[in-house]
Each structure stands twice: as structure tokens, then as C-alpha cells.
Amino acid sequence: MDVSANVGRLGAAASAFISKPHKLLIDGKWVVAKGGKTFPVFDPATGGQIAAVADGGAADIDLAVKAARKAFDDGPWGKVKPTERGKIVWRLADLLEKHATELAEIESIDNGKPVSDAKMVDLPFSCELLRYMAGWATKITGQSIPLSAPGEWHAYSMREPVGVVGQIIPWNFPLMMAVWKIAPALTAGCTIVLKPAEQTPLSAIRLGELIMEAGFPPGVVNIVTGDGTPGAALAAHPDVDKVAFTGSTEVGKLIVQAAAGNLKKVSLELGGKSPSFVFPDADLSVAIPGAATGIFFNMGQCCTAGSRLFVHERLFDKMMAGLSDEAQKLKIGPGLDPTTRVGPLVSEEQFQRVTGYLASGKEQGAEAITGGRRHGNEGYFIEPTVLTKTTPTMKVVREEIFGPVVCAMPFNDDDLERIARQGNATEYGLAASIWTRDIGVAHKLARKLKAGSVWINVHNFNDVALPFGGYKQSGWGREMGYEAIELYTEVKAVAAML
Ligand code: NAP
Ligand code: MG
């Protein structure tokens, strides 16, 4: 096997972890896949292999669902008191913090992202979310409800865990997506089968080890890695009560179809083509670096990436010059180099997709004022790219690129209705940002935008307490905040005639 040279940059703990055999976590035990196969995992900075991981399939999913069912129906998880449940979730946060450097290195070599981003964003956010959710464990309540029916009644509602949940996650924030999914589900009292993305399974496996160390009973969290088949098997499984998915809108639609078999509950966090609006009074010293982070963070592989940039024509040239400058300042290199700001895209497939979009943009008349090309000749690096002369009918403007490519368009209008219509002219509705010093303009436009998150003078901003999710084809349901607890609970109404 052609081993990636970056393995030599890993610290001792991460190095020891990735060189181990990587198995499936089922019912508290690490087991090989039923079919006995493994699949290779690659470092996108070199294309070299870094690990081999158990290639789970439908039979493994079935075993995992059985274990989760047992842990939910008969196992101790349902009987664990809320304070104790919260404590175990909190303990997992402590363990993530303790092993933060190791986890950040695993994430960086597997996904390609700068290790500094993993340390500053992915790890702290994951810990904070676990702790935030742990706090809800003791606060999941119902209501006492006055009834109007004749006679005397005592009626109340209660929230119960939805049951066995299947969670399917993408490769852009492998560990953080795992935590976004498991934290509220565990707090609500559900049991889980987690399916990491085939491109980036390693940090979820390490998370599984820490889950066992934190003291979750066997079967509460099961993890099945696999190259292609386990996701579909999980979404279709008749004994799964709910499936939660983050990934492409295309696969989201397949999940909905698969879920129809037993009408399991579905929540979806899908793609986006998020607009940013820069008004003539915007503070460019904030808007320029903000828009740059909005699109270039995580190499643009963010569902909320600010990929359509509408700039008032009075500022357009200044904004473009500033953005190009920012783009060129970003150091490109392997994620494990601590000075790297832009790593490779996650995989060859993703590299080909983004390269295809760059070619299509050029063909349809867009102009790359900065970037637009591959960086180097090894690994899957693409230069941060600013496209101008883009029009609403171009593919690069309509479709989610999921790469470091922003389409900039000038506007000359003060009618917020028309401005909003431009922003809303997409099948997606995940996020939007507004850059202005006029609070009236900011909040009026915020109301008109069809997006689950609207940010003012900032982009790509998330907080554990803020509900997050999409309008239109960007998804169903909201993660984080109390809304995430609602996603993993059913409401029962109890009425007693006295
Ligand atoms: P994807 O195909 O949507 O994969 C996401 C997850 O779904 C992976 O765990 C994948 O497993 C699983 N999956 C694939 N097909 C499935 C099926 N039929 N039933 C159940 N699960 C299934 O995403 P991708 O191919 O990795 O990326 C393609 C595009 O998706 C990107 O370019 C981007 O536009 C979008 N995307 C969005 C997000 C987001 O955060 N919203 C994240 C990543 C990607 P396997 O790994 O086994 O395929
Ligand atoms: Mg895929």
C-alpha cells in the first residue's frame, strides 16, 4: 500500500490509533464486519492510504439495530435518571477535551482540514455542544393542560425518547457532525446506530472508544462504518424509529423514500447556496474578511458556505480587490502543517466535482479574478477562487459547488423585496448573511429571506443554543438549541377523567 507521508507528522497518540485495525462498535464490543472485508482510507493531501476500516453492510446494520433496540427496550439506558444521563454526556465532553490534540490530528489527516481549525473550531464546538445538551437532560418536560370537555379532567403532555435512531453523517466535519447527531439523541434517552461517511470514518471510531470510556451502557451507541451500503440499509431498516441525515439533497430524497417503509421519523440537514448581501454602508474591514471566511473556511465544504455574494455596485471593485487579497494570503498546504489555512478537498471525487464547476463557469463566461486552478500536483488542492461576471442562469450560481469558490454579483437597487427575491432564487434555504450598519435594513431583509439562519455582519456563525436547519430543499427540522431535543422526542398526551 502507498502510505501517505503525512503519517509521519502525527503525534504519538494519533499515530498509534490510526495504525490499529478499525472495527465496528456493536453492543459495546469492537467486531470485524460480517463479510470480513475492510476498505482503505486516504489522506487527501497526498492521495496515500492511512488506514483500513471495517466494511460493514446490511447484516452489520441489522446486528447494530438489534443491539440498539435491546438497549432501548430492555437495557439500562431508559432507567438511567436524568441527572446521571446528563453526567455521562458531560463526561464524554471531558474526554474529547482531554484527547483534543489527538482527535484534531486524526481529523486533519483523514479529512484534509487545517489542524488549527480542527483545534479551534471542531473540537471546542463539539465539547460545548455535548455540555449544552447534557444540561437539557434534567429539563425535558411536558405541560399540564386545562381541558374544555365537560366533566373533571387531569391532562398533561410528556416528552419521551423517540427510540432507536439511525444517524448518517457526511465528511465535511466528521467528528462535529457525529457529535451534533449523538448529543441531543443521547440526552433525550434514545439509542443510536451511527454511520460515518466512507471518506472520513476515523474520528467517529475514536469517538466510539471514548463513548465506551465515558460509561454509556453497551448498545446505546453503535457505529457501523462501510463503503456504500450501510447508510441505505439503516435508512430502510424496519426497526429504526427515526433517521437523521446530513449530506446532499439528492441522498436526502433517497432517505425519505427509504424511510417510507415503516414511516420512521426523518430529519434532514442538506445542501445550500447561501447568499450574502453587502450594502453600500457596510464596514468593509469587517465584510471583506467575513465574506472570505464565509466561503473559504473548510475549503468551502460547508453546507452554509456564502457562495453567492451580492455586492452593491458602489463597493463592488473595492470588495473584489479585498476579497482577492484575502484569498491570496491564505496559505495552502497539508492540514497537519500548523501554519496551513487551506487544506485539500476531501477526496478525488470532490476535487473532480469542483474542477468540473470551475470549467463550467469559465465556459459560461465567468471570470476568475483570483484562483481558479489546482494548487500543486499532488493531493486534491484547489486555490481559493473568486468568480465575477457570473449570472443567475450559470451552473456555478445555481448549484452547490461545495468548494472554495464564490460567485460575486453587483447589485444596484434599494428595494429590499427585489434584493430578497434574488437571494431566494434557489431551491435551497439554509443560510444568508447581510452586511450593513443600518439595523432597519438588516432586520427587514432578514424577515424576507427564506433561510434557516440569517447572520448580520458575520457568516458561518453557529452557537450550541441557536436552532440550525433549512427552509425549502435544505432540510427538515432544526438541530442544536432545544429544537434538537424536540427532534429526538415524541409527545404523549395523557387525559384522565376524574
Ligand atoms: P452524500 O452522498 O450525501 O453522503 C452523505 C452520507 O450519506 C454519507 O454517510 C453516505 O455514505 C451516506 N449515503 C450515501 N448514499 C446513501 C443512501 N442511498 N442512503 C443512505 N445513506 C447514504 O454526500 P457525498 O457524496 O459525500 O457528497 C456529495 C455532495 O453532498 C457534496 O458535494 C455536497 O454538495 C453535499 N454535502 C453536503 C453536506 C452538508 O453538510 N449538508 C455534507 C457533505 C456533502 P457513504 O459515505 O457510504 O456514501
Ligand atoms: Mg457518497
Coordinates of C-alpha atoms and ligand atoms in Angstrom, one line a residue:
M1 CA 0.0 0.0 0.0
D2 CA 1.1 3.5 -0.8
V3 CA 1.2 5.1 2.7
S4 CA 0.8 8.9 3.0
A5 CA 4.0 10.6 4.1
N6 CA 1.9 12.8 6.4
V7 CA 1.5 9.9 8.8
G8 CA 5.0 10.9 10.0
R9 CA 3.6 14.3 11.2
L10 CA 1.1 12.7 13.6
G11 CA 1.7 12.8 17.3
A12 CA 2.2 9.5 19.1
A13 CA -1.4 9.0 20.2
A14 CA -2.9 9.7 16.7
S15 CA -0.3 7.6 15.1
A16 CA -0.9 4.7 17.4
F17 CA -4.7 5.0 16.8
I18 CA -4.6 5.1 13.0
S19 CA -2.3 2.2 12.6
K20 CA -4.6 -0.1 14.6
P21 CA -7.3 -2.3 12.9
H22 CA -10.5 -0.4 12.8
K23 CA -13.7 -2.3 13.6
L24 CA -17.4 -1.8 14.1
L25 CA -18.8 -0.9 17.5
I26 CA -21.8 -3.2 18.1
D27 CA -23.4 -3.8 21.5
G28 CA -20.3 -2.4 23.4
K29 CA -17.8 -4.6 21.5
W30 CA -15.4 -3.9 18.6
V31 CA -16.1 -6.5 15.9
V32 CA -15.0 -7.2 12.4
A33 CA -17.6 -6.8 9.6
K34 CA -19.7 -9.9 8.9
G35 CA -18.3 -10.0 5.4
G36 CA -14.8 -9.9 6.8
K37 CA -13.8 -7.1 4.5
T38 CA -12.1 -3.7 5.0
F39 CA -11.8 -0.6 2.9
P40 CA -9.0 1.9 2.6
V41 CA -9.0 5.4 4.0
F42 CA -6.9 8.1 2.3
D43 CA -5.1 11.3 3.1
P44 CA -6.4 13.9 0.7
A45 CA -3.2 15.9 0.9
T46 CA -1.3 13.1 -0.9
G47 CA -3.8 10.6 -2.0
G48 CA -1.8 8.0 0.0
Q49 CA -3.5 5.4 2.3
I50 CA -3.6 6.0 6.0
A51 CA -5.8 3.2 7.4
A52 CA -8.1 0.3 6.6
V53 CA -11.5 0.2 8.2
A54 CA -14.2 -2.4 8.6
D55 CA -16.5 -2.5 5.6
G56 CA -19.9 -3.0 7.3
G57 CA -23.0 -3.9 5.3
A58 CA -26.7 -4.6 5.8
A59 CA -26.0 -7.6 8.1
D60 CA -23.9 -5.5 10.4
I61 CA -26.5 -2.8 10.4
D62 CA -29.1 -5.4 11.4
L63 CA -27.0 -6.5 14.4
A64 CA -26.4 -2.9 15.4
V65 CA -30.1 -2.1 15.3
K66 CA -30.8 -5.2 17.4
A67 CA -28.3 -4.0 20.0
A68 CA -29.8 -0.5 20.0
R69 CA -33.3 -1.9 20.3
K70 CA -32.3 -4.1 23.2
A71 CA -30.6 -1.2 24.9
F72 CA -33.6 0.9 24.4
D73 CA -36.4 -1.5 25.3
D74 CA -34.8 -3.7 28.0
G75 CA -31.5 -2.1 28.6
P76 CA -30.5 0.3 31.4
W77 CA -30.5 3.5 29.3
G78 CA -34.2 4.1 29.8
K79 CA -33.8 3.6 33.5
V80 CA -30.8 5.9 33.9
K81 CA -32.0 9.0 35.8
P82 CA -31.8 12.4 34.0
T83 CA -29.0 13.7 36.2
E84 CA -26.9 10.6 35.6
R85 CA -27.7 10.7 31.8
G86 CA -26.5 14.3 31.8
K87 CA -23.4 13.4 33.7
I88 CA -22.3 10.7 31.2
V89 CA -22.9 13.0 28.3
W90 CA -20.8 15.7 30.1
R91 CA -18.1 13.1 30.8
L92 CA -17.8 12.4 27.1
A93 CA -17.1 16.2 26.6
D94 CA -14.3 16.0 29.2
L95 CA -12.8 13.0 27.3
L96 CA -13.0 14.8 24.0
E97 CA -11.2 17.8 25.6
K98 CA -8.6 15.5 27.1
H99 CA -7.8 13.9 23.8
A100 CA -8.4 17.1 21.7
T101 CA -4.9 17.2 20.1
E102 CA -5.1 13.5 19.0
L103 CA -8.6 13.9 17.7
A104 CA -7.7 17.1 15.8
E105 CA -4.8 15.3 14.1
I106 CA -6.9 12.3 13.2
E107 CA -9.5 14.7 11.7
S108 CA -6.9 16.6 9.8
I109 CA -5.2 13.7 8.1
D110 CA -8.5 12.0 7.3
N111 CA -10.5 15.0 6.0
G112 CA -7.6 17.3 5.0
K113 CA -8.8 20.3 7.1
P114 CA -6.2 22.5 8.8
V115 CA -5.3 21.0 12.1
S116 CA -5.5 24.5 13.6
D117 CA -9.2 24.7 12.5
A118 CA -9.9 21.3 14.0
K119 CA -8.4 22.5 17.3
M120 CA -10.0 25.9 17.3
V121 CA -13.5 25.0 15.9
D122 CA -14.4 21.3 15.5
L123 CA -13.1 20.2 18.9
P124 CA -14.3 23.1 21.2
F125 CA -17.7 23.3 19.5
S126 CA -18.2 19.5 19.9
C127 CA -17.3 19.7 23.6
E128 CA -19.6 22.7 24.1
L129 CA -22.5 21.1 22.4
L130 CA -22.2 17.9 24.5
R131 CA -22.2 20.1 27.6
Y132 CA -25.1 22.2 26.4
M133 CA -27.2 19.1 25.7
A134 CA -26.2 17.5 28.9
G135 CA -27.9 20.4 30.7
W136 CA -31.2 19.6 29.0
A137 CA -31.3 16.0 30.4
T138 CA -33.0 17.3 33.5
K139 CA -35.2 19.8 31.7
I140 CA -37.2 17.7 29.2
T141 CA -40.7 18.3 30.5
G142 CA -44.3 18.3 29.4
Q143 CA -47.2 20.6 30.4
S144 CA -50.3 20.4 32.4
I145 CA -53.2 21.2 30.1
P146 CA -56.6 22.6 31.1
L147 CA -59.4 20.9 29.1
S148 CA -62.7 22.3 27.9
A149 CA -64.6 19.0 27.7
P150 CA -67.5 18.5 30.1
G151 CA -66.6 16.8 33.4
E152 CA -63.5 17.0 35.5
W153 CA -60.1 16.1 33.9
H154 CA -56.4 15.9 34.7
A155 CA -54.5 16.2 31.4
Y156 CA -50.8 16.6 30.7
S157 CA -48.3 16.1 28.0
M158 CA -44.9 14.4 28.3
R159 CA -41.9 14.0 26.1
E160 CA -40.5 10.6 25.5
P161 CA -37.4 9.5 23.6
V162 CA -38.3 8.6 20.0
G163 CA -36.5 5.2 20.3
V164 CA -33.8 3.7 18.1
V165 CA -32.3 6.3 15.8
G166 CA -30.1 5.9 12.7
Q167 CA -27.8 8.7 12.1
I168 CA -26.0 9.2 8.8
I169 CA -23.3 11.9 8.6
P170 CA -21.1 13.5 6.0
W171 CA -17.4 14.0 5.6
N172 CA -17.0 17.8 5.9
F173 CA -16.9 17.9 9.8
P174 CA -16.7 14.2 10.6
L175 CA -16.4 14.4 14.4
M176 CA -18.5 17.5 14.9
M177 CA -21.3 16.1 12.7
A178 CA -21.2 12.9 14.8
V179 CA -21.5 15.0 18.0
W180 CA -24.3 17.2 16.5
K181 CA -26.2 14.0 16.0
I182 CA -25.5 11.9 19.1
A183 CA -25.5 14.7 21.8
P184 CA -29.3 15.5 21.6
A185 CA -30.3 11.9 20.9
L186 CA -28.4 10.6 23.9
T187 CA -29.7 13.4 26.2
A188 CA -33.3 12.6 25.1
G189 CA -32.7 8.9 26.0
C190 CA -32.6 7.4 22.5
T191 CA -30.2 4.7 21.4
I192 CA -28.2 5.0 18.3
V193 CA -26.7 3.4 15.2
L194 CA -24.2 5.9 13.7
K195 CA -23.0 5.6 10.1
P196 CA -19.9 7.8 9.4
A197 CA -19.1 8.9 5.8
E198 CA -16.9 6.4 4.0
Q199 CA -14.3 9.1 3.2
T200 CA -13.8 10.1 6.8
P201 CA -14.6 7.3 9.3
L202 CA -11.6 7.6 11.7
S203 CA -12.6 10.3 14.2
A204 CA -16.0 8.6 14.7
I205 CA -14.3 5.4 15.6
R206 CA -12.1 7.1 18.1
L207 CA -15.2 8.8 19.4
G208 CA -16.7 5.3 19.9
E209 CA -13.8 4.4 22.1
L210 CA -14.3 7.5 24.2
I211 CA -18.1 6.8 24.3
M212 CA -17.4 3.4 25.9
E213 CA -14.9 5.0 28.3
A214 CA -17.4 7.6 29.4
G215 CA -19.7 4.8 30.6
F216 CA -22.5 4.6 28.1
P217 CA -24.0 1.1 28.5
P218 CA -23.4 -1.4 25.7
G219 CA -25.8 -0.9 22.7
V220 CA -26.6 2.7 23.4
V221 CA -24.2 3.9 20.7
N222 CA -23.3 1.5 17.8
I223 CA -21.0 2.6 15.0
V224 CA -21.1 0.9 11.6
T225 CA -18.5 2.1 9.0
G226 CA -18.8 0.9 5.4
D227 CA -18.1 1.7 1.8
G228 CA -21.5 2.5 0.3
T229 CA -24.1 0.1 1.6
P230 CA -24.8 0.6 5.3
G231 CA -26.4 4.0 5.0
A232 CA -29.2 2.8 2.8
A233 CA -29.7 -0.3 5.0
L234 CA -30.0 1.9 8.0
A235 CA -32.5 4.3 6.4
A236 CA -34.7 1.4 5.3
H237 CA -34.4 -0.7 8.4
P238 CA -37.9 -1.5 9.7
D239 CA -36.9 -1.5 13.4
V240 CA -35.4 2.0 13.3
D241 CA -37.8 4.7 14.7
K242 CA -36.1 7.7 13.3
V243 CA -33.3 8.6 10.8
A244 CA -31.3 11.8 11.0
F245 CA -29.2 12.6 8.0
T246 CA -26.7 15.3 7.0
G247 CA -25.4 15.4 3.4
S248 CA -26.5 16.1 -0.1
T249 CA -30.1 17.0 -1.1
E250 CA -30.0 14.1 -3.6
V251 CA -29.3 11.5 -0.9
G252 CA -31.7 13.2 1.4
K253 CA -34.5 12.4 -1.0
L254 CA -33.4 8.8 -1.2
I255 CA -33.5 8.7 2.7
V256 CA -37.1 10.0 2.6
Q257 CA -38.1 7.2 0.2
A258 CA -36.3 4.5 2.2
A259 CA -37.9 5.8 5.4
A260 CA -41.4 5.4 4.0
G261 CA -41.4 1.6 4.6
N262 CA -42.1 1.9 8.3
L263 CA -42.8 5.7 8.2
K264 CA -39.9 6.3 10.5
K265 CA -39.4 9.9 11.6
V266 CA -36.9 11.8 9.4
S267 CA -34.8 14.9 9.9
L268 CA -32.5 16.2 7.2
E269 CA -29.8 18.8 7.0
L270 CA -28.9 19.2 3.4
G271 CA -27.2 21.4 0.9
G272 CA -27.2 25.2 0.4
K273 CA -26.4 28.0 -1.9
S274 CA -26.3 30.7 0.7
P275 CA -26.4 34.4 -0.4
S276 CA -24.5 37.3 1.2
F277 CA -25.6 40.9 0.7
V278 CA -23.1 43.7 1.1
F279 CA -24.9 47.1 1.3
P280 CA -23.2 50.4 0.4
D281 CA -22.8 51.4 4.1
A282 CA -21.1 48.1 5.1
D283 CA -17.9 48.2 7.1
L284 CA -15.6 46.6 4.6
S285 CA -12.9 46.0 7.2
V286 CA -15.5 43.5 8.6
A287 CA -17.2 42.4 5.4
I288 CA -14.1 41.5 3.4
P289 CA -12.6 39.1 5.9
G290 CA -16.1 37.9 6.9
A291 CA -17.1 37.0 3.3
A292 CA -13.7 35.3 2.9
T293 CA -14.2 33.1 5.9
G294 CA -17.8 32.6 4.8
I295 CA -16.6 30.8 1.6
F296 CA -13.1 29.7 2.2
F297 CA -13.4 28.2 5.7
N298 CA -13.1 24.4 5.5
M299 CA -12.2 24.8 1.8
G300 CA -15.8 25.8 1.1
Q301 CA -17.0 22.4 2.2
C302 CA -19.7 23.9 4.4
C303 CA -23.4 23.5 3.8
T304 CA -23.8 27.1 4.8
A305 CA -20.9 28.4 2.7
G306 CA -21.5 32.0 1.5
S307 CA -21.3 31.0 -2.2
R308 CA -23.4 33.8 -3.8
L309 CA -22.0 37.2 -3.0
F310 CA -24.3 40.2 -3.9
V311 CA -22.3 43.4 -3.5
H312 CA -23.7 46.9 -4.1
E313 CA -22.1 48.3 -7.2
R314 CA -20.6 51.2 -5.3
L315 CA -18.4 48.9 -3.3
F316 CA -18.0 46.1 -5.8
D317 CA -14.5 46.8 -7.0
K318 CA -13.2 47.5 -3.5
M319 CA -14.8 44.4 -2.2
M320 CA -13.4 42.3 -5.0
A321 CA -9.9 43.6 -4.5
G322 CA -10.1 43.0 -0.8
L323 CA -11.5 39.5 -1.2
S324 CA -8.8 38.6 -3.7
D325 CA -6.2 39.8 -1.4
E326 CA -7.6 37.7 1.5
A327 CA -7.8 34.7 -0.8
Q328 CA -4.2 35.0 -1.8
K329 CA -3.0 35.5 1.8
L330 CA -4.3 32.1 2.8
K331 CA -1.5 29.6 3.0
I332 CA -2.3 26.3 1.1
G333 CA -0.8 23.1 2.4
P334 CA -1.4 19.8 4.1
G335 CA -3.8 20.1 7.0
L336 CA -1.2 18.8 9.5
D337 CA 1.1 21.7 8.9
P338 CA 0.1 24.1 11.7
T339 CA 0.6 27.1 9.5
T340 CA -1.8 25.8 6.8
R341 CA -5.0 27.9 6.3
V342 CA -6.4 26.0 3.3
G343 CA -6.0 22.2 3.0
P344 CA -7.0 19.8 0.2
L345 CA -10.6 19.0 -0.7
V346 CA -11.7 15.7 1.0
S347 CA -11.4 13.3 -1.9
E348 CA -10.5 12.9 -5.6
E349 CA -14.3 12.7 -6.3
Q350 CA -14.9 16.1 -4.7
F351 CA -11.8 17.5 -6.4
Q352 CA -13.2 16.4 -9.8
R353 CA -16.6 17.9 -9.0
V354 CA -15.2 21.3 -8.1
T355 CA -12.8 21.3 -11.0
G356 CA -15.8 20.5 -13.2
Y357 CA -17.6 23.5 -11.9
L358 CA -14.6 25.8 -12.5
A359 CA -14.5 24.6 -16.1
S360 CA -18.3 25.1 -16.5
G361 CA -18.0 28.6 -15.0
K362 CA -15.3 29.5 -17.5
E363 CA -17.3 28.1 -20.4
Q364 CA -20.4 30.1 -19.5
G365 CA -18.4 33.3 -19.3
A366 CA -17.5 33.7 -15.6
E367 CA -14.0 35.2 -14.9
A368 CA -11.8 34.0 -12.0
I369 CA -10.2 37.2 -10.7
T370 CA -8.3 35.1 -8.3
G371 CA -7.6 31.4 -8.0
G372 CA -9.5 29.1 -10.4
R373 CA -6.9 26.4 -10.6
R374 CA -5.5 23.3 -8.9
H375 CA -2.7 24.0 -6.4
G376 CA 0.4 21.8 -6.8
N377 CA 0.4 18.4 -8.4
E378 CA -0.2 16.1 -5.5
G379 CA -3.3 15.8 -3.4
Y380 CA -6.7 17.5 -4.0
F381 CA -5.9 21.2 -3.5
I382 CA -7.9 23.9 -5.2
E383 CA -6.9 27.6 -5.0
P384 CA -9.5 29.8 -3.2
T385 CA -11.4 31.3 -6.1
V386 CA -13.4 34.5 -6.7
L387 CA -15.6 34.4 -9.8
T388 CA -17.0 37.6 -11.3
K389 CA -19.2 38.2 -14.4
T390 CA -21.5 35.5 -13.1
T391 CA -25.2 35.5 -13.9
P392 CA -28.2 33.8 -12.3
T393 CA -28.5 31.2 -15.0
M394 CA -25.0 29.8 -14.8
K395 CA -24.5 26.4 -13.2
V396 CA -21.9 27.8 -10.8
V397 CA -24.5 30.2 -9.5
R398 CA -27.4 27.7 -9.3
E399 CA -25.8 24.6 -8.0
E400 CA -24.0 23.8 -4.8
I401 CA -20.2 23.6 -5.6
F402 CA -19.1 22.6 -2.1
G403 CA -15.6 24.0 -2.7
P404 CA -13.7 27.3 -2.2
V405 CA -15.5 29.1 -5.0
V406 CA -17.6 32.3 -4.6
C407 CA -19.7 33.8 -7.3
A408 CA -19.8 37.6 -6.9
M409 CA -22.5 39.7 -8.5
P410 CA -23.0 43.5 -8.2
F411 CA -26.4 44.9 -7.5
N412 CA -27.9 48.4 -7.8
D413 CA -31.1 48.5 -6.0
D414 CA -32.6 49.8 -2.8
D415 CA -35.8 47.7 -3.0
L416 CA -35.4 45.1 -0.3
E417 CA -38.2 43.0 -1.8
R418 CA -36.3 42.7 -5.1
I419 CA -33.0 42.1 -3.3
A420 CA -34.5 39.3 -1.2
R421 CA -36.0 37.7 -4.4
Q422 CA -32.6 37.4 -5.9
G423 CA -31.3 35.8 -2.7
N424 CA -34.3 33.4 -2.6
A425 CA -34.0 32.4 -6.2
T426 CA -32.6 28.9 -5.3
E427 CA -34.1 25.6 -4.3
Y428 CA -32.1 25.8 -1.1
G429 CA -32.8 27.9 2.0
L430 CA -30.1 27.2 4.6
A431 CA -28.4 30.5 5.5
A432 CA -27.8 34.1 4.4
S433 CA -25.8 37.0 5.6
I434 CA -26.4 40.7 5.5
W435 CA -23.6 43.3 5.8
T436 CA -24.7 46.8 6.7
R437 CA -24.7 49.3 9.5
D438 CA -28.3 50.1 9.1
I439 CA -30.2 48.0 11.6
G440 CA -33.6 48.7 9.8
V441 CA -32.3 47.3 6.5
A442 CA -30.7 44.3 8.2
H443 CA -33.8 43.2 10.1
K444 CA -36.3 44.0 7.3
L445 CA -34.2 41.9 4.9
A446 CA -33.8 39.1 7.5
R447 CA -37.6 38.8 7.5
K448 CA -37.8 38.5 3.8
L449 CA -35.1 35.8 3.3
K450 CA -36.2 32.2 3.1
A451 CA -33.3 30.7 5.2
G452 CA -33.0 28.8 8.4
S453 CA -30.1 31.1 9.6
V454 CA -29.7 34.7 8.9
W455 CA -26.5 36.4 10.0
I456 CA -25.9 40.1 10.3
N457 CA -22.3 41.3 9.8
V458 CA -21.0 37.7 10.2
H459 CA -21.2 34.5 8.2
N460 CA -20.9 30.8 9.1
F461 CA -21.8 31.6 12.7
N462 CA -23.2 28.8 14.9
D463 CA -23.9 28.5 18.5
V464 CA -25.0 25.5 20.5
A465 CA -28.1 27.3 21.6
L466 CA -29.2 28.5 18.2
P467 CA -31.5 26.3 16.2
F468 CA -29.9 25.3 12.9
G469 CA -31.5 23.9 9.8
G470 CA -33.0 24.6 6.4
Y471 CA -36.0 26.0 4.6
K472 CA -37.1 24.5 1.3
Q473 CA -34.8 21.8 0.0
S474 CA -32.1 22.5 2.6
G475 CA -33.8 20.2 5.1
W476 CA -36.4 19.2 7.6
G477 CA -36.1 20.0 11.3
R478 CA -33.6 22.0 13.4
E479 CA -30.5 20.8 15.2
M480 CA -29.0 22.5 18.3
G481 CA -30.9 24.5 20.8
Y482 CA -33.9 22.9 22.5
E483 CA -35.3 22.2 19.0
A484 CA -32.7 19.4 18.8
I485 CA -34.3 17.7 21.8
E486 CA -37.6 18.0 20.1
L487 CA -36.2 16.2 17.1
Y488 CA -35.5 13.1 19.3
T489 CA -38.6 13.1 21.4
E490 CA -42.3 12.1 20.8
V491 CA -45.1 14.0 22.7
K492 CA -47.6 11.9 24.5
A493 CA -50.8 13.5 25.7
V494 CA -52.4 11.8 28.8
A495 CA -56.0 12.7 29.7
A496 CA -57.7 11.3 32.8
M497 CA -61.4 11.6 33.5
L498 CA -61.7 12.2 37.3
Ligands
NAP1 P1 -23.7 12.1 0.4 O1 -23.6 11.1 -0.7 O2 -25.0 12.8 0.6 O3 -23.2 11.3 1.7 C1 -23.5 11.7 3.0 C2 -23.8 10.5 3.8 O4 -24.9 9.7 3.3 C3 -22.6 9.5 3.8 O5 -22.5 8.9 5.1 C4 -23.0 8.5 2.8 O6 -22.5 7.2 2.9 C5 -24.5 8.4 3.1 N1 -25.3 7.8 1.9 C6 -25.0 7.9 0.6 N2 -25.9 7.3 -0.1 C7 -26.9 6.9 0.8 C8 -28.2 6.3 0.6 N3 -28.7 5.9 -0.6 N4 -28.9 6.0 1.8 C9 -28.4 6.4 3.0 N5 -27.2 7.0 3.2 C10 -26.5 7.2 2.1 O7 -22.6 13.2 0.2 P2 -21.2 13.0 -0.7 O8 -21.4 12.1 -1.8 O9 -20.2 12.6 0.3 O10 -21.1 14.5 -1.2 C11 -21.8 15.0 -2.3 C12 -22.3 16.3 -2.1 O11 -23.2 16.3 -0.9 C13 -21.3 17.4 -1.8 O12 -20.7 17.8 -2.9 C14 -22.2 18.4 -1.2 O13 -22.9 19.1 -2.2 C15 -23.2 17.6 -0.4 N6 -22.8 17.5 1.0 C16 -23.5 18.3 1.9 C17 -23.1 18.3 3.3 C18 -23.8 19.1 4.3 O14 -23.2 19.3 5.4 N7 -25.0 19.4 4.1 C19 -22.0 17.5 3.7 C20 -21.3 16.7 2.8 C21 -21.7 16.7 1.4 P3 -21.2 6.8 2.0 O15 -20.1 7.6 2.7 O16 -21.1 5.4 2.2 O17 -21.5 7.3 0.6
MG2 MG -21.2 9.4 -1.1

